CSV table of C-alpha atoms and ligand atoms in Angstrom, one decimal:
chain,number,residue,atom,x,y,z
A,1,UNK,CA,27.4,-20.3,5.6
A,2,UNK,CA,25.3,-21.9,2.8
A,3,UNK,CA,24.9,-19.2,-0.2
A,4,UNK,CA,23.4,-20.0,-3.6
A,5,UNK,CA,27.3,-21.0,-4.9
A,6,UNK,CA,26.3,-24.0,-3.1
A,7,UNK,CA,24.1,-25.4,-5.4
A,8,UNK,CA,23.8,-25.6,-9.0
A,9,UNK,CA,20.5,-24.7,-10.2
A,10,UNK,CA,20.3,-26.4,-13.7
A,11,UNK,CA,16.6,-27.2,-14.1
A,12,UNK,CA,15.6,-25.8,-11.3
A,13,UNK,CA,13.2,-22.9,-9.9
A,14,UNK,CA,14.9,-20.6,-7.0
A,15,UNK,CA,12.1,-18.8,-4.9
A,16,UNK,CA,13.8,-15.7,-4.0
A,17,UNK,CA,12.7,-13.0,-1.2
A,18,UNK,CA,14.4,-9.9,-2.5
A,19,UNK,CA,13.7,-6.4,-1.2
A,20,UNK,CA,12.4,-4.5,-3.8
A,21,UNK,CA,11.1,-2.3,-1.9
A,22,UNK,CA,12.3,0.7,-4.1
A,23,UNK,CA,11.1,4.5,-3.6
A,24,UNK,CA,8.7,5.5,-6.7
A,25,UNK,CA,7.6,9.0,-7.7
A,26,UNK,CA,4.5,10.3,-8.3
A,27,UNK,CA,4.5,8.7,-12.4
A,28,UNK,CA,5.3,5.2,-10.3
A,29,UNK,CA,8.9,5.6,-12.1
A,30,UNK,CA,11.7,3.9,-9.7
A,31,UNK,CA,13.7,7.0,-8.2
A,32,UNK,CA,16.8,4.3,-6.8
A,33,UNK,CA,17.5,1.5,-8.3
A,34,UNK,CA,19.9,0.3,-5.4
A,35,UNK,CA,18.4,-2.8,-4.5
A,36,UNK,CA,17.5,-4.1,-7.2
A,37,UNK,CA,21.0,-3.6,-8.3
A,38,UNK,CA,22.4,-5.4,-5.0
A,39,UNK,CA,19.8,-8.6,-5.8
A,40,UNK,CA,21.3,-9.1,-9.3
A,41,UNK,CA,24.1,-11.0,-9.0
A,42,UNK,CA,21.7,-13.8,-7.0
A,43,UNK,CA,19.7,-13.7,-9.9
A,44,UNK,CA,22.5,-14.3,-12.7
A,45,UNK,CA,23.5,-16.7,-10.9
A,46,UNK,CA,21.0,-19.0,-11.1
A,47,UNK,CA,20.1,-17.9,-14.7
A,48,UNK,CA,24.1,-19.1,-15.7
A,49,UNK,CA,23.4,-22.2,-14.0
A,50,UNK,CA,20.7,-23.0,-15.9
A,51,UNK,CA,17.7,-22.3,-13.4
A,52,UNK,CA,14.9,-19.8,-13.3
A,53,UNK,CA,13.6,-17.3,-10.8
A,54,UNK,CA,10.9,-16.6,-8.7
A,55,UNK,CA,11.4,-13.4,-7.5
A,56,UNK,CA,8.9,-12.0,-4.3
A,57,UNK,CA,9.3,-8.9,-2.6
A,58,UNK,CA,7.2,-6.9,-0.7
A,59,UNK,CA,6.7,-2.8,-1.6
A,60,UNK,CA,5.9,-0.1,0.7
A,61,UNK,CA,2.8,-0.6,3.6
A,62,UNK,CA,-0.9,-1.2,1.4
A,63,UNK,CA,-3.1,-1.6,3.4
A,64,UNK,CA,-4.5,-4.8,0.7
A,65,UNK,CA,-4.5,-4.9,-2.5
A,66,UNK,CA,-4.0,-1.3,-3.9
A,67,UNK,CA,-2.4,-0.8,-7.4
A,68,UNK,CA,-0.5,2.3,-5.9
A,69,UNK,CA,1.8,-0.4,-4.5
A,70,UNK,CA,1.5,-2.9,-7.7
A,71,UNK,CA,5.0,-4.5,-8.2
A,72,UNK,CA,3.9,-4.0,-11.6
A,73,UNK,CA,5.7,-0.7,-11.4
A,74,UNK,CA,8.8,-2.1,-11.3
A,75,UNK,CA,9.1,-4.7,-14.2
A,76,UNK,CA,10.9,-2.0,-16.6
A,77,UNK,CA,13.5,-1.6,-13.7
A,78,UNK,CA,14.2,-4.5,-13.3
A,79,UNK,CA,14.1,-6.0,-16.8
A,80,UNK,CA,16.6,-3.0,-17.7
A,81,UNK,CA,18.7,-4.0,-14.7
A,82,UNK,CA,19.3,-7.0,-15.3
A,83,UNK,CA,19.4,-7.6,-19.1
A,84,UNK,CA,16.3,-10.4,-18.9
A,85,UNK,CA,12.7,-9.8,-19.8
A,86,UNK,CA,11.0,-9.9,-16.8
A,87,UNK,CA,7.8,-11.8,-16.4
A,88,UNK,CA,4.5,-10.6,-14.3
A,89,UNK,CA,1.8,-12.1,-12.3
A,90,UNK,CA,-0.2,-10.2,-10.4
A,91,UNK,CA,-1.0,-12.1,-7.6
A,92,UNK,CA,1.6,-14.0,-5.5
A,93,UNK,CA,0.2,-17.5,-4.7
A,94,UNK,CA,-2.5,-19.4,-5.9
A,95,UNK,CA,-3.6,-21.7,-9.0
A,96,UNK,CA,-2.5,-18.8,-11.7
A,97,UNK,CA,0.5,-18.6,-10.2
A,98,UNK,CA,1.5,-22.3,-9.9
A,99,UNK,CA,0.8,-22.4,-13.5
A,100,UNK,CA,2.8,-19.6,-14.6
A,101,UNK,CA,5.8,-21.3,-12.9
A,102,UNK,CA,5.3,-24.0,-14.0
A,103,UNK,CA,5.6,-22.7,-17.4
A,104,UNK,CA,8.8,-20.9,-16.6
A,105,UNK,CA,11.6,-22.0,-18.4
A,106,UNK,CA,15.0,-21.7,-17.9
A,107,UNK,CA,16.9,-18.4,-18.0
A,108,UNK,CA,13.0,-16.6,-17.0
A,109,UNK,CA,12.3,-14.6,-14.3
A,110,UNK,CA,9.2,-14.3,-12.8
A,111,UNK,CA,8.0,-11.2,-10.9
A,112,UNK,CA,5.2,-12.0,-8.2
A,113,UNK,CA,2.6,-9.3,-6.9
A,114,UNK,CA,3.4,-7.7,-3.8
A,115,UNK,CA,3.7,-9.7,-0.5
A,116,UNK,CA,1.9,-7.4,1.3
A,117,UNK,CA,-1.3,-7.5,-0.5
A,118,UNK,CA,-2.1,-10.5,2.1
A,119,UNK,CA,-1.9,-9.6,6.0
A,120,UNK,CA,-0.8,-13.3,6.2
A,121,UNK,CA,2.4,-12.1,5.3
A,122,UNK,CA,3.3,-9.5,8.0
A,123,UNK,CA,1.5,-12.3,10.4
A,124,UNK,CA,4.1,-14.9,9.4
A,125,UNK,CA,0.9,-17.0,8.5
A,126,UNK,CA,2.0,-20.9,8.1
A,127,UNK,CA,-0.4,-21.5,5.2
A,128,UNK,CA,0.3,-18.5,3.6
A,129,UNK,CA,4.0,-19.4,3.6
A,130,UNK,CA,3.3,-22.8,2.2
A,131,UNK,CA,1.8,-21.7,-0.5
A,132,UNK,CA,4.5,-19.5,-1.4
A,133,UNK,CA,6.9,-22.8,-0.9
A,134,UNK,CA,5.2,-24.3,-4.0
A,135,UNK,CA,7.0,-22.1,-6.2
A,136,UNK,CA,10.0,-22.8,-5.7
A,137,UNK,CA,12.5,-25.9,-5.6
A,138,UNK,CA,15.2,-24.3,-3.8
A,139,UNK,CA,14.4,-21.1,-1.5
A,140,UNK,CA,16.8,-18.0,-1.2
A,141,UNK,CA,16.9,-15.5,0.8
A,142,UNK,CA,18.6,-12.0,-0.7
A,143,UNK,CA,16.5,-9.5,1.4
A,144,UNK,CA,18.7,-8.2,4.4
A,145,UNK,CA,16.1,-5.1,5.0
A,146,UNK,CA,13.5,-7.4,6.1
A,147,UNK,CA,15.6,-10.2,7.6
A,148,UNK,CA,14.9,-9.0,11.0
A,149,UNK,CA,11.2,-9.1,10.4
A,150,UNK,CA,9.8,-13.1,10.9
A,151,UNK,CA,7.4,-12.4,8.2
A,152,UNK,CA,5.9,-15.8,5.9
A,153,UNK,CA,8.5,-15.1,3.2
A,154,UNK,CA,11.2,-13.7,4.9
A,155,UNK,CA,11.4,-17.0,7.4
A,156,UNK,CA,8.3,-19.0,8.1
A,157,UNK,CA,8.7,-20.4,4.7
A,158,UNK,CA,12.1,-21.8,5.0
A,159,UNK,CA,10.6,-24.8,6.8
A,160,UNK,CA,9.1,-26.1,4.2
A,161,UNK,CA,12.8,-25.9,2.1
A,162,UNK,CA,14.7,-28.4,4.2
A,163,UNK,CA,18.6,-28.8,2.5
A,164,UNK,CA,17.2,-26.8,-0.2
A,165,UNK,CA,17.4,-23.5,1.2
A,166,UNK,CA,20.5,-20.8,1.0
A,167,UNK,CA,21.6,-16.8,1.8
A,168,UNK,CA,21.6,-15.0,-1.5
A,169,UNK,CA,24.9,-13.4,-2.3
A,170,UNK,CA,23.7,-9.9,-1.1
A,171,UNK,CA,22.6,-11.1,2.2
A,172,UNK,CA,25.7,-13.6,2.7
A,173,UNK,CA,27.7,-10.4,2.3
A,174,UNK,CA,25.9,-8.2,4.7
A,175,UNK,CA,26.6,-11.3,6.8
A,176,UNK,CA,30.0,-11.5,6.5
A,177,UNK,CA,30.6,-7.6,6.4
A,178,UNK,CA,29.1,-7.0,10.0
A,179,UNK,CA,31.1,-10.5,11.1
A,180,UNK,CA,34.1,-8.5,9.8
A,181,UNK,CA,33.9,-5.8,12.3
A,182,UNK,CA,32.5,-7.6,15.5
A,183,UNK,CA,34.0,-10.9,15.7
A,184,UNK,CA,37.1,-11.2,12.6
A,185,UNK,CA,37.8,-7.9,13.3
A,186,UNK,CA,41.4,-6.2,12.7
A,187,UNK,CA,42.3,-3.9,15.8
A,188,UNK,CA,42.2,-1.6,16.6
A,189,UNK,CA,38.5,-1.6,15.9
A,190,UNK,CA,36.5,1.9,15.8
A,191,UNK,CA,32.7,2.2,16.2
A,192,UNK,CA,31.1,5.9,15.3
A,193,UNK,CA,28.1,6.7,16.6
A,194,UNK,CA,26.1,9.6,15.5
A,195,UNK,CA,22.5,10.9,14.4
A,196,UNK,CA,20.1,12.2,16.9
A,197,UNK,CA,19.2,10.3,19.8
A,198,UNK,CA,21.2,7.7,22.6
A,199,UNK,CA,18.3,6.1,23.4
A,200,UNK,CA,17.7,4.2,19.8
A,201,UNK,CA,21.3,3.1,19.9
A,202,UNK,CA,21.8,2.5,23.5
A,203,UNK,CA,21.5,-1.6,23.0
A,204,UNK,CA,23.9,-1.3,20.0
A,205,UNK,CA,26.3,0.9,22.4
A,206,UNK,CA,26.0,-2.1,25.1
A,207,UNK,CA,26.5,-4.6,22.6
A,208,UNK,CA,29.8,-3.4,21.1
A,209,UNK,CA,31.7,-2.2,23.9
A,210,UNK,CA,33.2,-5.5,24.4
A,211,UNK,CA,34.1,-5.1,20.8
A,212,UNK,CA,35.4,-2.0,20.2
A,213,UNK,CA,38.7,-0.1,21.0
A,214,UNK,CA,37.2,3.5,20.2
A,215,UNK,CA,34.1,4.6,20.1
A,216,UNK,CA,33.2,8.2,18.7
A,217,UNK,CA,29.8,9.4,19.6
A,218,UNK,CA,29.0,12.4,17.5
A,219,UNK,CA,26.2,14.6,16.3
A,220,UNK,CA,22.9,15.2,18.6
A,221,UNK,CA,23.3,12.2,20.5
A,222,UNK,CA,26.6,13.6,22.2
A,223,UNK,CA,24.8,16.5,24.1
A,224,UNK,CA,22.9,14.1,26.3
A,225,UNK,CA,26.6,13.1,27.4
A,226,UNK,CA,28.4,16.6,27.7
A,227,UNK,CA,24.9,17.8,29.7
A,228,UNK,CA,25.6,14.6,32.2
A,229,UNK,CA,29.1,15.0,32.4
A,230,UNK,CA,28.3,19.0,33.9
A,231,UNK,CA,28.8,20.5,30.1
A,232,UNK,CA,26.7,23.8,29.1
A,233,UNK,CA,24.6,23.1,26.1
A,234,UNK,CA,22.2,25.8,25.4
A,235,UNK,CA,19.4,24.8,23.0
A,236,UNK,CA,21.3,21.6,21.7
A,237,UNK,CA,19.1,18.4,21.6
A,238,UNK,CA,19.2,16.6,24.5
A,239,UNK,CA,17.7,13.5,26.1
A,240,UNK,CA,17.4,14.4,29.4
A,241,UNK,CA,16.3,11.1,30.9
A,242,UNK,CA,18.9,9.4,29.7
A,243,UNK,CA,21.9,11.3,30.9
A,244,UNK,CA,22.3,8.5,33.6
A,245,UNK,CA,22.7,5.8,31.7
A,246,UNK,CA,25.3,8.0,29.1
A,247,UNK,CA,27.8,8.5,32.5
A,248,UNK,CA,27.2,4.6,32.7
A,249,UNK,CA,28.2,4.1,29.7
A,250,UNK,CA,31.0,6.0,29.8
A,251,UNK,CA,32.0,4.2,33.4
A,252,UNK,CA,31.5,0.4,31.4
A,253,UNK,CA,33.8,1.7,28.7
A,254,UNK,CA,36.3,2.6,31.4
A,255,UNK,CA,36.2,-0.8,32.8
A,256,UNK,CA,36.4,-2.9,29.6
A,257,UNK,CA,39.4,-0.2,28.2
A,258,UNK,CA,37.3,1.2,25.4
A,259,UNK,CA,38.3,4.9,24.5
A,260,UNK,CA,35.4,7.0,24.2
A,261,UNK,CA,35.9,10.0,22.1
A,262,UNK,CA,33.2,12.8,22.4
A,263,UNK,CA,33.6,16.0,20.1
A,264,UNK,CA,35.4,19.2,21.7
A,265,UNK,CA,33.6,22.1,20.1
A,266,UNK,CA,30.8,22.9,17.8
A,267,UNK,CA,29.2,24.3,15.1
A,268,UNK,CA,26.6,26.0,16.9
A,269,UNK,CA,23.6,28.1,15.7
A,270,UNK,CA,21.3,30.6,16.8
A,271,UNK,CA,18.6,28.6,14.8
A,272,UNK,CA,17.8,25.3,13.5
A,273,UNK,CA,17.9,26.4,9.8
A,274,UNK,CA,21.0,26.4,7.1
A,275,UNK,CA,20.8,30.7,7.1
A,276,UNK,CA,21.5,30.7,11.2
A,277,UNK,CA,24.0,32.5,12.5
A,278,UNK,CA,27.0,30.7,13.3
A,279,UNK,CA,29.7,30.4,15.7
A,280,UNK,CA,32.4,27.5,16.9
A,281,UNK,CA,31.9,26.8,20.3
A,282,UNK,CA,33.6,25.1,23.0
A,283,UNK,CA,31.2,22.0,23.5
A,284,UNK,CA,31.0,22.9,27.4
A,285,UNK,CA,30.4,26.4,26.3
A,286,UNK,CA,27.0,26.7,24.2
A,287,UNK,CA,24.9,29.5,25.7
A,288,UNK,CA,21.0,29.5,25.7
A,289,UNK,CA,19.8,30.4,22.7
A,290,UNK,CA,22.5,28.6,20.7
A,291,UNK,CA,22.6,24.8,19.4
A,292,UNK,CA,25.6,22.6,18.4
A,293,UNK,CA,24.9,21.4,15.1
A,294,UNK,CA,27.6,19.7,14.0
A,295,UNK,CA,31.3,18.9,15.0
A,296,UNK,CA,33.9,21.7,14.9
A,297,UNK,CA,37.3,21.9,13.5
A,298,UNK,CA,38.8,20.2,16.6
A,299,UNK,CA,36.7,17.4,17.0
A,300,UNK,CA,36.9,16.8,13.0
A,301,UNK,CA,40.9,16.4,13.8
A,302,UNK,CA,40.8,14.1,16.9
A,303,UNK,CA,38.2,11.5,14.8
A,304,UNK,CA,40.4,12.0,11.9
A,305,UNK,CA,43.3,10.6,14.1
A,306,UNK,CA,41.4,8.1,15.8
A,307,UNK,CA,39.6,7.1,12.2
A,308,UNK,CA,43.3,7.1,10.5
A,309,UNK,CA,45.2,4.5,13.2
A,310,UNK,CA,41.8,1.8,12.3
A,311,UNK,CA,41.8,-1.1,10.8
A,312,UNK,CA,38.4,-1.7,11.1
A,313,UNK,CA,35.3,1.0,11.3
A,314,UNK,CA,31.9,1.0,12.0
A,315,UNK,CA,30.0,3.8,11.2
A,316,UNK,CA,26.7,4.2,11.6
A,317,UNK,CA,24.6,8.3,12.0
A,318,UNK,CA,25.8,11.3,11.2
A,319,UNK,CA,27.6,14.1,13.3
A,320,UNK,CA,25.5,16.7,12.2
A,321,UNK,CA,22.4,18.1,10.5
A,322,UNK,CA,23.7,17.1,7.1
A,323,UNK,CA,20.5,17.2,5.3
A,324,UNK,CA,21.5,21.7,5.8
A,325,UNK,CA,24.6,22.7,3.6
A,326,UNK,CA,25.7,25.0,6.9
A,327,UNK,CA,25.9,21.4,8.8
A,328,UNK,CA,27.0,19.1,6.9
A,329,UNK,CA,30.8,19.6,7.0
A,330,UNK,CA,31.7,17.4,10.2
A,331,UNK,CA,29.9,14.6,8.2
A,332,UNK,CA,32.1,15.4,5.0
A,333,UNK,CA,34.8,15.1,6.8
A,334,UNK,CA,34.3,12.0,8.6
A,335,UNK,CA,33.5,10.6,5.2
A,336,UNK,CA,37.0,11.6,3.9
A,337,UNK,CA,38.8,10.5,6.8
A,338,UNK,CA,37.1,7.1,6.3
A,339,UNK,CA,37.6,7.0,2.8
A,340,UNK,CA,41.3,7.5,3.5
A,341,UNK,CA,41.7,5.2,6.0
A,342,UNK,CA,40.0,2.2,3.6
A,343,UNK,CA,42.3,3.1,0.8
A,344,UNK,CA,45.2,2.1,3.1
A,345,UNK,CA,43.9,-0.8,4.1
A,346,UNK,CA,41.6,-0.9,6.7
A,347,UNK,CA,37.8,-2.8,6.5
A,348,UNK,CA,34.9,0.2,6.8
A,349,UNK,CA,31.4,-0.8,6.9
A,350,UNK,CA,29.0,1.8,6.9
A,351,UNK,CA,25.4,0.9,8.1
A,352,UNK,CA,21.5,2.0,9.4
A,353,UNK,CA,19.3,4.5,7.5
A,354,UNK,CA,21.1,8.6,7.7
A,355,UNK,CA,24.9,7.5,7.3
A,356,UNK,CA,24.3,5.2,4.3
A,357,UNK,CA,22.0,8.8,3.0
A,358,UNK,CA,24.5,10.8,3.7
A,359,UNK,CA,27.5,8.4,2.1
A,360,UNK,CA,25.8,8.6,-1.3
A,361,UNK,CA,24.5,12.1,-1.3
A,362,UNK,CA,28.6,13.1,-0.2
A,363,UNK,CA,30.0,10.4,-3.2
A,364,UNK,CA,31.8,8.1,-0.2
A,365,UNK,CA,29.6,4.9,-1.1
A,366,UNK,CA,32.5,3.5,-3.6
A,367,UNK,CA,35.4,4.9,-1.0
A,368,UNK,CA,34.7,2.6,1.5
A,369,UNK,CA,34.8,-1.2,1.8
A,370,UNK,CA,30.9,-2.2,2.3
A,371,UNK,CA,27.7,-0.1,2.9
A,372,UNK,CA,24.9,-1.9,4.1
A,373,UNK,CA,21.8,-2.5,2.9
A,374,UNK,CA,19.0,-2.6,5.6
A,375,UNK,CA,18.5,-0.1,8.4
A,376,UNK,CA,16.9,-1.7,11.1
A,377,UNK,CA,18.4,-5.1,10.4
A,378,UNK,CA,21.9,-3.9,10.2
A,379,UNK,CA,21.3,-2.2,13.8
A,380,UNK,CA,19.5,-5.3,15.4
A,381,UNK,CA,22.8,-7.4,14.1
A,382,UNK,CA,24.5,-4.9,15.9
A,383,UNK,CA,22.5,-5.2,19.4
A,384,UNK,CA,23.7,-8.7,18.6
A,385,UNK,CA,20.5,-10.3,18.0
A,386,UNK,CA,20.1,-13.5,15.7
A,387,UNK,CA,17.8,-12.2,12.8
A,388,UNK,CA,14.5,-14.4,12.0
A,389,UNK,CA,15.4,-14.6,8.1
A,390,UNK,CA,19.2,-15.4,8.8
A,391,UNK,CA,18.5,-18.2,11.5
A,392,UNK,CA,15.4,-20.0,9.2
A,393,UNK,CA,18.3,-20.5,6.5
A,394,UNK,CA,20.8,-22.0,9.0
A,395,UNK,CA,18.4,-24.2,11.4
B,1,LIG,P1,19.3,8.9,13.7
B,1,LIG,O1,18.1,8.6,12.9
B,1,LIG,O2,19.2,8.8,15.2
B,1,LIG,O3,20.5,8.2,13.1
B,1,LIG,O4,19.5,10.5,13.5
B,1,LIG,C1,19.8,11.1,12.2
B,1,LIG,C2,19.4,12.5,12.3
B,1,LIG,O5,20.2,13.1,13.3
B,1,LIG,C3,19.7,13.3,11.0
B,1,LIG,O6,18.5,13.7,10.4
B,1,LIG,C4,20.5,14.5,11.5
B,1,LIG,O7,20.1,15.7,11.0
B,1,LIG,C5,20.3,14.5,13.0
B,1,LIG,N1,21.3,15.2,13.8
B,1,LIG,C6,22.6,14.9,13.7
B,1,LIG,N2,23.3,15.8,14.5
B,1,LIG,C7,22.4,16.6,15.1
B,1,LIG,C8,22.4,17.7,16.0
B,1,LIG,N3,23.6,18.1,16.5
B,1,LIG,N4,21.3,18.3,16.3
B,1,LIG,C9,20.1,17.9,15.8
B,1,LIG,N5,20.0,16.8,15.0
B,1,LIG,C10,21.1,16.2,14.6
């Protein structure tokens, strides 16, 4: 895999796509400064070397040019972040931009406007992106959250950057992390599947059965199994549709010798709110009028032993309502029993949009060996698709 210790960028400008998409509050002031803190170490790299950067991002969906969504918002983050002064232009190709690369010296960074103030960017416009390309001498891509996306700057303009184009450090890691659990993987290898619906993680389910040794499917998504395997669910969420292709699944992971592990008994509730009433439940047992919620004692016990023989984990969604104090213990626990097993050796990459929420807001994000960056990319790796961005680099 090519990354940015590849080269040495003495002299020399680095066009990097970084996702700086960062959430802002209403005074524009950055509320996580995650990812700009994950596209650092790209940056000081080329700024030891001797180089400067170009760094473009895209920020939220304007719908053209609006100064809600100005990168301009950012530049104190990002200067602060990184130590560095960081340069602005409020546009992100054209003549004013040419020039103020070209008067970029070394050990500068340049800011560019917001991607998305062009729709040629989403359209993965050729012209667009060859604009872009004259910015740059050597092109780097650092943004996993958008590598999935074939967008001008995530891929389009990595033809124009033949044997001068590389992964940034944040995205050769994502790489290598999700390599690390479905192909170099330790066994016995564990996947956890959680959150709230089968259906947006069937393909993923598909994909890593010939990968895994367990498989835990927790929170809402379970009930669509429990209901297909003749369980009573009461109120739980359930997709009924898809109760077919849950006893499939289960049938395929018979075949290939994957152990599926569904919980035994719930937190259930006579409401969906934190001030329900609540009851454990046999998971076959939940009456009308009550919902599973989260994973009860039991079930917390058999992941825990599943999670503590791993040597590699997966875990992406969460096994209960988290966001609610009253449902958030199955998660907390899974968190602990992951952060256990990491500390005695084993690789745990956590991944996709609720579980990396819930690992941060629960303290686990420095327990455990990687979290991911990007949501939707991480889960189309995990369908086992080649992303746009990654394949641009290595064609
Ligand atoms: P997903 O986006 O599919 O990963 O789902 C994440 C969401 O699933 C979170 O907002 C959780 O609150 C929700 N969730 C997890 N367990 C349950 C459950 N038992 N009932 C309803 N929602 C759940």
């Amino acid at each position: 895999m090519i990354t940015v210790n590849d080269f040495d960028f003495e002299n020399k400008k680095a066009l990097i796509r970084v996702d700086f998409n960062v959430p802002l509050d209403t005074e524009f002031n950055v509320t996580d400064t995650t990812r700009i803190e994950a596209a650092t170490p790209t940056i000081l790299k080329v700024l030891e070397d001797g180089g400067s950067c170009i760094l473009m991002s895209h920020l939220g969906r304007p719908k053209g040019v609006s100064s809600e969504f100005s990168l301009s918002h950012i530049i104190d983050s990002v200067s602060e972040i990184i130590w560095v002064q960081v340069k602005f232009i409020n546009d992100c190709i054209g003549e004013k931009v040419e020039e103020a690369v070209a008067n970029l010296e070394a050990g500068e960074i340049l800011l560019l406007e917001n991607l998305r103030f062009y729709d040629e960017e989403k359209k993965g416009d050729v012209t667009f992106a060859q604009q872009l390309s004259k910015l740059g001498d050597i092109y780097v891509n650092d943004a996993f959250g958008t590598a999935h996306r074939a967008h001008a700057s995530t891929t389009i303009v990595a033809q124009f950057f033949e044997g001068n184009k590389c992964f940034g450090k944040l995205l050769a890691k994502e790489i290598e992390s999700i390599k690390k659990v479905l192909s170099d993987s330790e066994k016995p290898v564990t996947a956890i599947l959680g959150g709230s619906k089968v259906s947006s993680k069937i393909t993923v389910i598909e994909n890593i059965l010939d990968k895994v040794d367990h498989l835990i499917v927790g929170g809402g998504m379970s009930f669509t199994f429990v209901k297909a395997l003749g369980g009573k669910i009461g109120n739980s969420i359930c997709e009924d549709d898809k109760q077919e292709m849950a006893l499939n699944i289960l049938k395929e992971a018979k075949e290939k010798g994957v152990k599926i592990h569904l919980p035994v008994d719930v937190i259930a509730a006579d409401d969906f709110s934190n001030d329900a009433n609540i009851k454990v439940l046999d998971i076959n047992e939940i009456p009308d009028g009550w919902q599973g919620l989260d994973a009860g004692p039991k079930s917390r016990e058999i992941f825990n032993e599943v999670v503590m023989q791993s040597k590699t984990i997966l875990w992406n969604g969460p096994l209960g309502v988290f966001e609610m104090e009253s449902f958030a213990g199955g998660t907390i626990a899974l968190g602990d029993s992951i952060s256990e097993s990491t500390k005695k050796g084993c690789f745990s990459l956590v991944g996709g949009g609720d579980s990396v929420a819930a690992v941060k807001q629960f303290g686990f994000a420095d327990k455990v060996s990687y979290v991911s960056t990007g949501g939707g990319a991480m889960l189309e790796m995990l369908e086992g698709k080649t992303l746009p961005g990654i394949e641009a680099i290595l064609k």
